[in-house]
Coordinates of C-alpha atoms and ligand atoms in Angstrom, one line a residue:
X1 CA -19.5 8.1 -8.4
X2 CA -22.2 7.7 -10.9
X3 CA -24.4 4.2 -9.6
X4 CA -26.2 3.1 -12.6
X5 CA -23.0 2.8 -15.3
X6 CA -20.3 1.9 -12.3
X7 CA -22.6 -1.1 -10.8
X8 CA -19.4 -3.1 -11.6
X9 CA -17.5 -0.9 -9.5
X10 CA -19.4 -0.7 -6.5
X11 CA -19.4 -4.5 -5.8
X12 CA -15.6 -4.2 -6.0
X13 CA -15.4 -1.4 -3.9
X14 CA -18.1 -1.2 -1.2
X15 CA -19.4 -3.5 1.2
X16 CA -22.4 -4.9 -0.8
X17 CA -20.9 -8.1 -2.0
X18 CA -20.6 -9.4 1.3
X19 CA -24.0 -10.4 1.2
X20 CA -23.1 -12.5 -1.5
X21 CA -21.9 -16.3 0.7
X22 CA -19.0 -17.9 -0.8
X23 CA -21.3 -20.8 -1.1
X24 CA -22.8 -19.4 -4.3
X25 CA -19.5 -19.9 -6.3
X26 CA -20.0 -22.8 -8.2
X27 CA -17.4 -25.7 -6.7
X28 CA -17.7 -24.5 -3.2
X29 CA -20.2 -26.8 -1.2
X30 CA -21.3 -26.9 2.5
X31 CA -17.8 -29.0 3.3
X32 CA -15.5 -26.6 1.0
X33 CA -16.9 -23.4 2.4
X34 CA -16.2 -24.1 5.7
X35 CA -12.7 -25.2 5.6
X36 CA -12.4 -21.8 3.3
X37 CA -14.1 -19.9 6.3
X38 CA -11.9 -21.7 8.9
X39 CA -8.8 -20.6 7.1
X40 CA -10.1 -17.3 6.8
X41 CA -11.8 -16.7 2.7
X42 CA -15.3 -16.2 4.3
X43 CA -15.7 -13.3 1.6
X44 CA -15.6 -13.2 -2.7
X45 CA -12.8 -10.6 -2.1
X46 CA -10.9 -12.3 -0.4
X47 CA -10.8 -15.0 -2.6
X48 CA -10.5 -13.0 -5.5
X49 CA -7.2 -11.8 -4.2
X50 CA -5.5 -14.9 -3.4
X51 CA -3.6 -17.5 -5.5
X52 CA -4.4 -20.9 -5.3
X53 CA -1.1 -22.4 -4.0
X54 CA -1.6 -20.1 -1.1
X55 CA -5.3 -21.7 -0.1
X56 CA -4.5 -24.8 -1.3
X57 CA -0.9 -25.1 1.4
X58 CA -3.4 -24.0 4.2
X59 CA -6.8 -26.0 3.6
X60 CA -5.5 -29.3 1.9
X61 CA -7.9 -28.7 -0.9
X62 CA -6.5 -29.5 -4.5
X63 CA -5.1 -26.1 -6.1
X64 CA -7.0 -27.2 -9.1
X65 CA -10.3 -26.8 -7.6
X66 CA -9.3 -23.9 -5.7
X67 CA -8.3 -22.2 -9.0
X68 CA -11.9 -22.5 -10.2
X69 CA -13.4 -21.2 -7.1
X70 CA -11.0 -18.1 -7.4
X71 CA -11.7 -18.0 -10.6
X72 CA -15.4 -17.7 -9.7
X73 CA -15.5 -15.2 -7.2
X74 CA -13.0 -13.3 -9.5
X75 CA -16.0 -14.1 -12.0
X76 CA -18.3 -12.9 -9.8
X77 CA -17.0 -9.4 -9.0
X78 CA -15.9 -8.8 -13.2
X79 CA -12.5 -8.6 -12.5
X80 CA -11.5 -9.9 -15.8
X81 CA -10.9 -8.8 -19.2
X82 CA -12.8 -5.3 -20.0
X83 CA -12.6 -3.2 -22.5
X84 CA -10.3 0.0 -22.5
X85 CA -13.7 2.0 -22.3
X86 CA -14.9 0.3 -19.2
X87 CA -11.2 0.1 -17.5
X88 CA -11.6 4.2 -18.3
X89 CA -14.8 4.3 -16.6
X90 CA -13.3 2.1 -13.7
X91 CA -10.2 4.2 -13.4
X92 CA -12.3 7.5 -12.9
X93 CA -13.3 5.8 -9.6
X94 CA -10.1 6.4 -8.6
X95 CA -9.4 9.1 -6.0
X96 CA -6.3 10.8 -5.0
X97 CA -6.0 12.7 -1.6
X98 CA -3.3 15.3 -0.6
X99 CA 0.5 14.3 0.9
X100 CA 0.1 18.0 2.5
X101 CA 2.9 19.3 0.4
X102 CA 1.9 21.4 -2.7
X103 CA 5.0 19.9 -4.5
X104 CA 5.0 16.1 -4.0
X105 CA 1.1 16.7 -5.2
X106 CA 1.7 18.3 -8.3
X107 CA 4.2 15.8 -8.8
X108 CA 2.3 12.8 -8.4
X109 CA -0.5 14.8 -10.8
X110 CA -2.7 16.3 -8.3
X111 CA -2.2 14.1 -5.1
X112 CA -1.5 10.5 -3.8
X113 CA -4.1 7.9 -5.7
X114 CA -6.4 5.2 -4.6
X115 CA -5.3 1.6 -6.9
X116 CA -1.7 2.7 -6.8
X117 CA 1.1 1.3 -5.0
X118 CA 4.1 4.1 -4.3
X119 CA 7.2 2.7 -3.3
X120 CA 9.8 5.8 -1.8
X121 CA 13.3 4.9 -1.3
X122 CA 16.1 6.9 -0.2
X123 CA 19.1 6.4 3.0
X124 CA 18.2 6.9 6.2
X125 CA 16.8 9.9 7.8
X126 CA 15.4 11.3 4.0
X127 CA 11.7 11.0 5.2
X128 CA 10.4 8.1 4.0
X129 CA 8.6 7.1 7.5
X130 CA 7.9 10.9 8.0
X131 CA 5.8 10.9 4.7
X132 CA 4.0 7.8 6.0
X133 CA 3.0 9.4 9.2
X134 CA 2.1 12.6 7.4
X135 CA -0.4 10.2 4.9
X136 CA -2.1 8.7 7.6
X137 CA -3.4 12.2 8.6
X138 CA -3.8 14.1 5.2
X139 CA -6.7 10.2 4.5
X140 CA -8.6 11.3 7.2
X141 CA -9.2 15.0 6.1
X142 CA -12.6 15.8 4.5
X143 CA -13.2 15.5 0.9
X144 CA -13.3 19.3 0.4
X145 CA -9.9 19.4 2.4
X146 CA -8.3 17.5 -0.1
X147 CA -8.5 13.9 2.0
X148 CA -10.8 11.0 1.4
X149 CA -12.1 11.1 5.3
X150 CA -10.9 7.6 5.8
X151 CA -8.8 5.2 8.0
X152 CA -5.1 4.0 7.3
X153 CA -3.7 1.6 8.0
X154 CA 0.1 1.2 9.4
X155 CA 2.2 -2.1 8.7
X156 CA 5.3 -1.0 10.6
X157 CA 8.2 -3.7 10.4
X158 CA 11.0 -1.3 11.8
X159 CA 9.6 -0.1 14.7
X160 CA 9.7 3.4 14.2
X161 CA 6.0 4.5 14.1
X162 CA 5.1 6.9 16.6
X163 CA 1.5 8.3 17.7
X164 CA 3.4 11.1 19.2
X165 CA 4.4 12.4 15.8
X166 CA 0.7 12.0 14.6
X167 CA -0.3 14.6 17.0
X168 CA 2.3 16.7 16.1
X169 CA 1.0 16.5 12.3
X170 CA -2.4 16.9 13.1
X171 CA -2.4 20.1 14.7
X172 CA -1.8 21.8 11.2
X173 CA -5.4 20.5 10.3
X174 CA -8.3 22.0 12.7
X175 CA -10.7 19.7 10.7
X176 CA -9.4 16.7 12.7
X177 CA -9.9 16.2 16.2
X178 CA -6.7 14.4 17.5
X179 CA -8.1 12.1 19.7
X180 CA -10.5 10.8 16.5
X181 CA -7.5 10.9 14.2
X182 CA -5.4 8.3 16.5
X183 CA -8.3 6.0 16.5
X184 CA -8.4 6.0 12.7
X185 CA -4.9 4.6 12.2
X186 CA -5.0 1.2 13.0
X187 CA -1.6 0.0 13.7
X188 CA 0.1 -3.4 13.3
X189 CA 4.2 -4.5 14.2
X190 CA 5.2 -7.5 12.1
X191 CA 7.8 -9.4 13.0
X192 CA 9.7 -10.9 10.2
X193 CA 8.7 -11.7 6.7
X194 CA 6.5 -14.8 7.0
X195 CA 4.4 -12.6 9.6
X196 CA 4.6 -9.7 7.2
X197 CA 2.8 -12.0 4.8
X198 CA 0.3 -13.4 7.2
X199 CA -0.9 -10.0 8.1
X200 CA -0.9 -9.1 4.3
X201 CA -3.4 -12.1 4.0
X202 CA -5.8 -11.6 6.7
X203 CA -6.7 -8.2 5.3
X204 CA -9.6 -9.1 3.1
X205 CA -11.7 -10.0 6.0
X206 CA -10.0 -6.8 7.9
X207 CA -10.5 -4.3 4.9
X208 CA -14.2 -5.7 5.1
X209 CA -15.1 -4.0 8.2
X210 CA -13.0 -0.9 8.1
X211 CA -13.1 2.2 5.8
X212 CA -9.3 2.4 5.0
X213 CA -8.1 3.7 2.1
X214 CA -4.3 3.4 2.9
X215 CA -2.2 0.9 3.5
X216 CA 1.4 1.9 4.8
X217 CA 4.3 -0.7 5.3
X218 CA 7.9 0.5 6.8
X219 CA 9.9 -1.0 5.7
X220 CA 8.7 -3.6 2.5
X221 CA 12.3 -5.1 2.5
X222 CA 13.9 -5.0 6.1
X223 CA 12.8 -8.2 7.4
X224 CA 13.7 -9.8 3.8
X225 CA 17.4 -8.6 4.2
X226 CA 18.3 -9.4 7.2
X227 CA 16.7 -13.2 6.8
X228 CA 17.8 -13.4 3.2
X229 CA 21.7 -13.0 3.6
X230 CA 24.2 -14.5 0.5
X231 CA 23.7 -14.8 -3.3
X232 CA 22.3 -18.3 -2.5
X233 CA 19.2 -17.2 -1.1
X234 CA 18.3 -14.4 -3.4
X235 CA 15.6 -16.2 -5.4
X236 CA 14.1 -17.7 -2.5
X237 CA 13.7 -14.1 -1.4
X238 CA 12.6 -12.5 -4.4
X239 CA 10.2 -15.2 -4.9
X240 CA 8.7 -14.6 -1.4
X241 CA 9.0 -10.8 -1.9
X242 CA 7.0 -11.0 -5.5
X243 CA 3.9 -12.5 -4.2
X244 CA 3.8 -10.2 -0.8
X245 CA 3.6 -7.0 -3.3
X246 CA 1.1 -8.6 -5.8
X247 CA -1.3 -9.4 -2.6
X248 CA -0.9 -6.1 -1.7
X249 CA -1.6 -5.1 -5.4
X250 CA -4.6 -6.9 -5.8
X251 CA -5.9 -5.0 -2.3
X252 CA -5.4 -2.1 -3.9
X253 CA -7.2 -2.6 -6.6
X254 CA -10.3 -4.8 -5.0
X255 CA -10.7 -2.1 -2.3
X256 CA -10.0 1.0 -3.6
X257 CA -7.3 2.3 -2.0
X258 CA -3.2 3.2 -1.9
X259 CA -0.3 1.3 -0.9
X260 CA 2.6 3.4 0.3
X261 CA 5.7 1.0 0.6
X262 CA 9.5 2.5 1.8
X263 CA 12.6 0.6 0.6
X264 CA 15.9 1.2 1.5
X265 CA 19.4 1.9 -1.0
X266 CA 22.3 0.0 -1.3
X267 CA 25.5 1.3 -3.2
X268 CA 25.8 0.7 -7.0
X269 CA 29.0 -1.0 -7.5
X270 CA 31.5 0.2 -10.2
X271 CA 29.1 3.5 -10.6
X272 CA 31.9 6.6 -10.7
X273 CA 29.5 9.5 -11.4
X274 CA 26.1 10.2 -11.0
X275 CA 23.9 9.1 -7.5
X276 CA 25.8 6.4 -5.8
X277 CA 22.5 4.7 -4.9
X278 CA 19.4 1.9 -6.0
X279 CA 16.7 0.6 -4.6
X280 CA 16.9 -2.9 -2.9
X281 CA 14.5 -5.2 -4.1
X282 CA 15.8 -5.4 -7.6
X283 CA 13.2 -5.8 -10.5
X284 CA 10.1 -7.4 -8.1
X285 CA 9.7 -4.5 -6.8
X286 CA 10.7 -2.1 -9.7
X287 CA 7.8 -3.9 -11.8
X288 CA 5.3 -3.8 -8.9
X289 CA 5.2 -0.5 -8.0
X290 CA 3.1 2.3 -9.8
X291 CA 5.3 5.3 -8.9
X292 CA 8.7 5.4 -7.7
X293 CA 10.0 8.3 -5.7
X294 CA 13.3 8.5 -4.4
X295 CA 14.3 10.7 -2.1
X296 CA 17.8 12.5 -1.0
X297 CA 19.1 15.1 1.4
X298 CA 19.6 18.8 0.5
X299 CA 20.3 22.2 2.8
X300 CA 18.9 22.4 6.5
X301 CA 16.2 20.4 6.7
X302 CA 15.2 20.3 2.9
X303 CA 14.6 17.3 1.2
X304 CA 14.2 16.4 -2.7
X305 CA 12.0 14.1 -4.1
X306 CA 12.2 12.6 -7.4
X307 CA 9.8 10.6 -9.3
X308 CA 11.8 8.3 -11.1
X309 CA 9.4 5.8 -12.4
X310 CA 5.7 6.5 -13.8
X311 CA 3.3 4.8 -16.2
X312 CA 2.5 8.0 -17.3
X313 CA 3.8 11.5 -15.3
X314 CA 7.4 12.6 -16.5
X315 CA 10.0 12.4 -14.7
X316 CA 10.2 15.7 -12.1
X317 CA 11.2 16.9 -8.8
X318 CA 9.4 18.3 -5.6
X319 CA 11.2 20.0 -2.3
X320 CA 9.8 19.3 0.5
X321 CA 10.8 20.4 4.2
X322 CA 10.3 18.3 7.5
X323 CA 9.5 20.0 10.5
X324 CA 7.2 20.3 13.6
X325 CA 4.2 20.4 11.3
X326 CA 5.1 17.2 9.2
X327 CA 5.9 17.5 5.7
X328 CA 5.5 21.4 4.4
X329 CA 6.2 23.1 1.4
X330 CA 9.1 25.0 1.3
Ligands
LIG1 P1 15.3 5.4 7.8 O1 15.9 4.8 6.5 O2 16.3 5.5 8.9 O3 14.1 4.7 8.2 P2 13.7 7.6 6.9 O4 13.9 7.9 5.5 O5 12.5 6.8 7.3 O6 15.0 6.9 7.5 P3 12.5 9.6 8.6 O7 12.5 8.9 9.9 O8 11.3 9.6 7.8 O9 13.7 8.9 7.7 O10 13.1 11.0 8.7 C1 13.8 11.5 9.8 C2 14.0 13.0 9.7 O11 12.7 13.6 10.0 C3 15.1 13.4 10.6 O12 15.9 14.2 9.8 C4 14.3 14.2 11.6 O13 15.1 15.3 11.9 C5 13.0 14.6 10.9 N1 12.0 14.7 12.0 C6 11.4 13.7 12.6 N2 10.5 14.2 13.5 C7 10.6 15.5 13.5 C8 10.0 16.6 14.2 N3 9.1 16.4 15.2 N4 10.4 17.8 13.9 C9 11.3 18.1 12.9 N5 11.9 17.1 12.2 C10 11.6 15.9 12.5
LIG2 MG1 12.2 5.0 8.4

């Protein structure tokens, strides 16, 4: 990345702005600061990043002040209005790094991209947690193997995450050592959906200190379907659901890096032909993610992938196979 035109960028992206103490936002004195620390803002990004009803229900200080001091730190690191020149310039600091299938690659134009959030769907047993373990290896290759040589990070609210299968994957890449690799997944199990969103908030401070550069959660919706049952409920949910995905947006963007979200189907009523299946989540999710891919079934252990939604990709296919290995090209 060029340093002299992309300042901008690098106090989004790096480390450097937190040298910068939340004090020097204008509206945040000695008292403020602290209750912001104690409720864990003690950085610009992670201010930038959060809505003022959220600080406001934790600290007790008016959302009207804390939507200048957001404001201010937002200020402070130009996220703002730019022109489409610059948001060009800043979009070239995007980076993409390999799935490990040729296919799903050329599919999502040349690999899976920093700033992005992917959302795959599909029934059970189509992949979607297999891709997720396959990602957190294929971060952590080098550059010149087609990774970003960085950490991921694994939001697992299913329970099916498994270090086992890691080493499995790994062994296909002689660039990592295994043993490295594990330590550079940090895992976390959330619980249900207000922990979901708790963890979701404490990453500023988290993404701080750690070079990650993906983000996995398995499932996005689980917890919110099996808390959120009846019609009665559903905008309660969605509600709850919206601002989990635009936190995790806003990461994505501050810090550079993917969000890989799995959703789960449900039947579409009074549909005769065609696929039989949508994703849950309903148009929250549909609006929040970048790319869409769902996934189905085919021969042996072959599996299709379709991206159904793109801001600008058409709409194609990839095979891929699951095996031993992870996910391979056919
Ligand atoms: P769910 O909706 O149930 O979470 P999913 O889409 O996440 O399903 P995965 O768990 O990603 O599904 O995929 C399971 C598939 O991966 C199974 O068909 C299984 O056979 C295959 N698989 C998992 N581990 C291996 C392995 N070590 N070798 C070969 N295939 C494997
Ligand atoms: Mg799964």
């Amino acid at each position: 990345m060029s340093t002299t035109k992309n300042s901008k960028e690098k106090k989004i992206e790096t480390k450097s702005s937190a040298s910068i103490n939340i004090e020097n936002l204008s509206g945040v004195g000695p008292a403020i600061a602290e209750k912001l620390r104690e409720a864990g803002y003690s950085s610009l990004e992670a201010l930038a990043v959060a809505s003022p009803n959220e600080i406001s229900s934790i600290t007790s200080i008016g959302e009207a002040t804390i939507g200048k001091i957001i404001a201010a730190a937002r200020d402070s690191l130009d996220i703002g209005f730019e022109s489409a020149a610059e948001l060009l310039e800043r979009r070239k600091s995007m980076e993409k790094f390999t799935s490990g299938s040729e296919q799903i690659d050329a599919m999502l134009g040349g690999g899976v991209e920093t700033r992005t959030l992917i959302e795959v769907y599909g029934e059970f047993r189509t992949g979607k947690t297999q891709i997720a373990h396959q990602l957190c290896v294929t971060v952590q290759l080098p550059r010149e193997k087609g990774g970003l040589g960085a950490e991921a990070l694994y939001i697992d609210a299913e329970g099916t995450f498994r270090p086992e299968r890691l080493l499995e994957i790994v062994e296909k890449y002689p660039d990592l050592d295994p043993k490295t690799m594990l330590e550079r997944v940090v895992y976390i199990r959330s619980f249900n959906s207000d922990h979901l969103q708790l963890i979701v908030d404490k990453l500023p401070n988290f993404l701080q200190e750690h070079n990650i550069k993906l983000i996995v959660v398995d499932s996005i919706i689980s917890h919110f379907r099996s808390e959120y049952i009846g019609r009665g409920t559903l905008a309660d949910r969605q509600q709850k659901l919206n601002r989990l995905l635009h936190k995790l947006l806003r990461l994505g963007e501050a810090y550079n890096l993917a969000i890989y979200i799995t959703n789960q189907v449900m039947a579409a009523p009074g549909l005769f032909f065609g696929d039989p299946t949508q994703p849950v989540g309903g148009h929250v999710l549909a609006h929040a993610s970048t790319y869409r891919i769902y996934l189905r079934k085919s021969k042996a252990n072959k599996r299709i992938a379709r991206l159904v939604d793109s801001p600008c990709l058409p709409e194609t296919e990839a095979v891929f196979l699951i095996n031993e290995q992870g996910i391979q090209d056919p």
